[in-house]
Amino acid sequence: MPPFSTKDRPQPSYHLMNLSTPGRFGGKQKKKKKKKKKKKKKKKKKKKKKKKKKKEEEEEEEEDEVEDEEKEAEET
């Protein structure tokens, strides 16, 4: 008869079993976490707005010139 049976043998504590390692205690291998790629934020184009503003200003100036010419024509 052995000094103590395997049933009476104390179980190793959970942290000593090191379950994250493969093999000996039947633990699973740790999977490496994949790093998520950061998405680059797209910069909004401001040039189009500037062009629109320029076009609007030019149209307003042209309208003002046309109105000024009409007033001068009415005066003469």
mmCIF file of the C-alpha atoms, coordinates in Angstrom:
data_MODEL
# 
_entry.id   MODEL 
# 
loop_
_atom_site.group_PDB 
_atom_site.id 
_atom_site.type_symbol 
_atom_site.label_atom_id 
_atom_site.label_alt_id 
_atom_site.label_comp_id 
_atom_site.label_asym_id 
_atom_site.label_entity_id 
_atom_site.label_seq_id 
_atom_site.pdbx_PDB_ins_code 
_atom_site.Cartn_x 
_atom_site.Cartn_y 
_atom_site.Cartn_z 
_atom_site.occupancy 
_atom_site.B_iso_or_equiv 
_atom_site.pdbx_formal_charge 
_atom_site.auth_seq_id 
_atom_site.auth_comp_id 
_atom_site.auth_asym_id 
_atom_site.auth_atom_id 
_atom_site.pdbx_PDB_model_num 
ATOM 1  C CA . MET A 1 1  ? 0.000   0.000   0.000   1.00 0.00 ? 1  MET A CA 1 
ATOM 2  C CA . PRO A 1 2  ? 1.475   3.428   -1.000  1.00 0.00 ? 2  PRO A CA 1 
ATOM 3  C CA . PRO A 1 3  ? 2.026   6.006   1.738   1.00 0.00 ? 3  PRO A CA 1 
ATOM 4  C CA . PHE A 1 4  ? -1.102  7.881   0.500   1.00 0.00 ? 4  PHE A CA 1 
ATOM 5  C CA . SER A 1 5  ? -3.458  7.177   -2.340  1.00 0.00 ? 5  SER A CA 1 
ATOM 6  C CA . THR A 1 6  ? -3.856  9.381   -5.423  1.00 0.00 ? 6  THR A CA 1 
ATOM 7  C CA . LYS A 1 7  ? -7.406  10.272  -4.320  1.00 0.00 ? 7  LYS A CA 1 
ATOM 8  C CA . ASP A 1 8  ? -6.102  11.832  -1.116  1.00 0.00 ? 8  ASP A CA 1 
ATOM 9  C CA . ARG A 1 9  ? -3.374  13.767  -2.908  1.00 0.00 ? 9  ARG A CA 1 
ATOM 10 C CA . PRO A 1 10 ? -4.009  17.535  -2.682  1.00 0.00 ? 10 PRO A CA 1 
ATOM 11 C CA . GLN A 1 11 ? -4.928  19.177  -5.976  1.00 0.00 ? 11 GLN A CA 1 
ATOM 12 C CA . PRO A 1 12 ? -2.602  21.941  -7.164  1.00 0.00 ? 12 PRO A CA 1 
ATOM 13 C CA . SER A 1 13 ? -4.162  25.372  -6.864  1.00 0.00 ? 13 SER A CA 1 
ATOM 14 C CA . TYR A 1 14 ? -5.542  26.952  -10.024 1.00 0.00 ? 14 TYR A CA 1 
ATOM 15 C CA . HIS A 1 15 ? -2.787  29.525  -10.440 1.00 0.00 ? 15 HIS A CA 1 
ATOM 16 C CA . LEU A 1 16 ? -0.070  26.918  -9.948  1.00 0.00 ? 16 LEU A CA 1 
ATOM 17 C CA . MET A 1 17 ? -1.604  24.789  -12.683 1.00 0.00 ? 17 MET A CA 1 
ATOM 18 C CA . ASN A 1 18 ? -0.737  27.544  -15.177 1.00 0.00 ? 18 ASN A CA 1 
ATOM 19 C CA . LEU A 1 19 ? -3.635  26.696  -17.486 1.00 0.00 ? 19 LEU A CA 1 
ATOM 20 C CA . SER A 1 20 ? -2.480  29.091  -20.152 1.00 0.00 ? 20 SER A CA 1 
ATOM 21 C CA . THR A 1 21 ? 0.419   26.778  -21.073 1.00 0.00 ? 21 THR A CA 1 
ATOM 22 C CA . PRO A 1 22 ? -0.001  23.837  -23.384 1.00 0.00 ? 22 PRO A CA 1 
ATOM 23 C CA . GLY A 1 23 ? 0.598   20.259  -22.450 1.00 0.00 ? 23 GLY A CA 1 
ATOM 24 C CA . ARG A 1 24 ? 1.239   19.198  -18.913 1.00 0.00 ? 24 ARG A CA 1 
ATOM 25 C CA . PHE A 1 25 ? -1.990  20.251  -17.210 1.00 0.00 ? 25 PHE A CA 1 
ATOM 26 C CA . GLY A 1 26 ? -4.169  20.197  -20.297 1.00 0.00 ? 26 GLY A CA 1 
ATOM 27 C CA . GLY A 1 27 ? -4.264  23.971  -20.636 1.00 0.00 ? 27 GLY A CA 1 
ATOM 28 C CA . LYS A 1 28 ? -4.875  25.745  -23.906 1.00 0.00 ? 28 LYS A CA 1 
ATOM 29 C CA . GLN A 1 29 ? -2.332  27.777  -25.786 1.00 0.00 ? 29 GLN A CA 1 
ATOM 30 C CA . LYS A 1 30 ? -2.859  31.507  -25.558 1.00 0.00 ? 30 LYS A CA 1 
ATOM 31 C CA . LYS A 1 31 ? -3.799  33.068  -28.850 1.00 0.00 ? 31 LYS A CA 1 
ATOM 32 C CA . LYS A 1 32 ? -1.999  36.232  -29.781 1.00 0.00 ? 32 LYS A CA 1 
ATOM 33 C CA . LYS A 1 33 ? -4.348  39.178  -30.059 1.00 0.00 ? 33 LYS A CA 1 
ATOM 34 C CA . LYS A 1 34 ? -4.313  40.892  -33.412 1.00 0.00 ? 34 LYS A CA 1 
ATOM 35 C CA . LYS A 1 35 ? -3.798  44.610  -33.265 1.00 0.00 ? 35 LYS A CA 1 
ATOM 36 C CA . LYS A 1 36 ? -6.604  46.541  -34.893 1.00 0.00 ? 36 LYS A CA 1 
ATOM 37 C CA . LYS A 1 37 ? -5.492  48.969  -37.539 1.00 0.00 ? 37 LYS A CA 1 
ATOM 38 C CA . LYS A 1 38 ? -6.573  52.518  -36.897 1.00 0.00 ? 38 LYS A CA 1 
ATOM 39 C CA . LYS A 1 39 ? -8.644  53.947  -39.689 1.00 0.00 ? 39 LYS A CA 1 
ATOM 40 C CA . LYS A 1 40 ? -7.328  57.190  -41.058 1.00 0.00 ? 40 LYS A CA 1 
ATOM 41 C CA . LYS A 1 41 ? -9.850  59.984  -40.980 1.00 0.00 ? 41 LYS A CA 1 
ATOM 42 C CA . LYS A 1 42 ? -10.452 61.503  -44.365 1.00 0.00 ? 42 LYS A CA 1 
ATOM 43 C CA . LYS A 1 43 ? -9.860  65.216  -44.492 1.00 0.00 ? 43 LYS A CA 1 
ATOM 44 C CA . LYS A 1 44 ? -12.750 67.198  -45.864 1.00 0.00 ? 44 LYS A CA 1 
ATOM 45 C CA . LYS A 1 45 ? -11.904 69.245  -48.884 1.00 0.00 ? 45 LYS A CA 1 
ATOM 46 C CA . LYS A 1 46 ? -12.318 72.945  -48.253 1.00 0.00 ? 46 LYS A CA 1 
ATOM 47 C CA . LYS A 1 47 ? -11.157 74.046  -51.681 1.00 0.00 ? 47 LYS A CA 1 
ATOM 48 C CA . LYS A 1 48 ? -14.530 73.366  -53.263 1.00 0.00 ? 48 LYS A CA 1 
ATOM 49 C CA . LYS A 1 49 ? -16.223 75.637  -50.761 1.00 0.00 ? 49 LYS A CA 1 
ATOM 50 C CA . LYS A 1 50 ? -13.726 78.370  -51.566 1.00 0.00 ? 50 LYS A CA 1 
ATOM 51 C CA . LYS A 1 51 ? -14.380 77.952  -55.265 1.00 0.00 ? 51 LYS A CA 1 
ATOM 52 C CA . LYS A 1 52 ? -18.134 78.119  -54.691 1.00 0.00 ? 52 LYS A CA 1 
ATOM 53 C CA . LYS A 1 53 ? -17.713 81.257  -52.602 1.00 0.00 ? 53 LYS A CA 1 
ATOM 54 C CA . LYS A 1 54 ? -15.544 82.836  -55.286 1.00 0.00 ? 54 LYS A CA 1 
ATOM 55 C CA . LYS A 1 55 ? -18.100 81.981  -57.975 1.00 0.00 ? 55 LYS A CA 1 
ATOM 56 C CA . GLU A 1 56 ? -20.924 83.413  -55.881 1.00 0.00 ? 56 GLU A CA 1 
ATOM 57 C CA . GLU A 1 57 ? -18.949 86.600  -55.204 1.00 0.00 ? 57 GLU A CA 1 
ATOM 58 C CA . GLU A 1 58 ? -18.146 86.976  -58.909 1.00 0.00 ? 58 GLU A CA 1 
ATOM 59 C CA . GLU A 1 59 ? -21.804 86.477  -59.834 1.00 0.00 ? 59 GLU A CA 1 
ATOM 60 C CA . GLU A 1 60 ? -22.865 89.061  -57.261 1.00 0.00 ? 60 GLU A CA 1 
ATOM 61 C CA . GLU A 1 61 ? -20.274 91.509  -58.576 1.00 0.00 ? 61 GLU A CA 1 
ATOM 62 C CA . GLU A 1 62 ? -21.487 90.951  -62.135 1.00 0.00 ? 62 GLU A CA 1 
ATOM 63 C CA . GLU A 1 63 ? -25.089 91.505  -61.049 1.00 0.00 ? 63 GLU A CA 1 
ATOM 64 C CA . ASP A 1 64 ? -24.075 94.696  -59.252 1.00 0.00 ? 64 ASP A CA 1 
ATOM 65 C CA . GLU A 1 65 ? -22.243 95.914  -62.365 1.00 0.00 ? 65 GLU A CA 1 
ATOM 66 C CA . VAL A 1 66 ? -25.276 95.169  -64.524 1.00 0.00 ? 66 VAL A CA 1 
ATOM 67 C CA . GLU A 1 67 ? -27.525 97.051  -62.105 1.00 0.00 ? 67 GLU A CA 1 
ATOM 68 C CA . ASP A 1 68 ? -25.113 100.010 -62.042 1.00 0.00 ? 68 ASP A CA 1 
ATOM 69 C CA . GLU A 1 69 ? -25.052 100.100 -65.855 1.00 0.00 ? 69 GLU A CA 1 
ATOM 70 C CA . GLU A 1 70 ? -28.861 100.018 -65.971 1.00 0.00 ? 70 GLU A CA 1 
ATOM 71 C CA . LYS A 1 71 ? -29.089 102.901 -63.515 1.00 0.00 ? 71 LYS A CA 1 
ATOM 72 C CA . GLU A 1 72 ? -26.607 104.935 -65.554 1.00 0.00 ? 72 GLU A CA 1 
ATOM 73 C CA . ALA A 1 73 ? -28.566 104.190 -68.717 1.00 0.00 ? 73 ALA A CA 1 
ATOM 74 C CA . GLU A 1 74 ? -31.792 105.365 -67.050 1.00 0.00 ? 74 GLU A CA 1 
ATOM 75 C CA . GLU A 1 75 ? -30.149 108.575 -65.849 1.00 0.00 ? 75 GLU A CA 1 
ATOM 76 C CA . THR A 1 76 ? -28.891 109.549 -69.294 1.00 0.00 ? 76 THR A CA 1 
# 
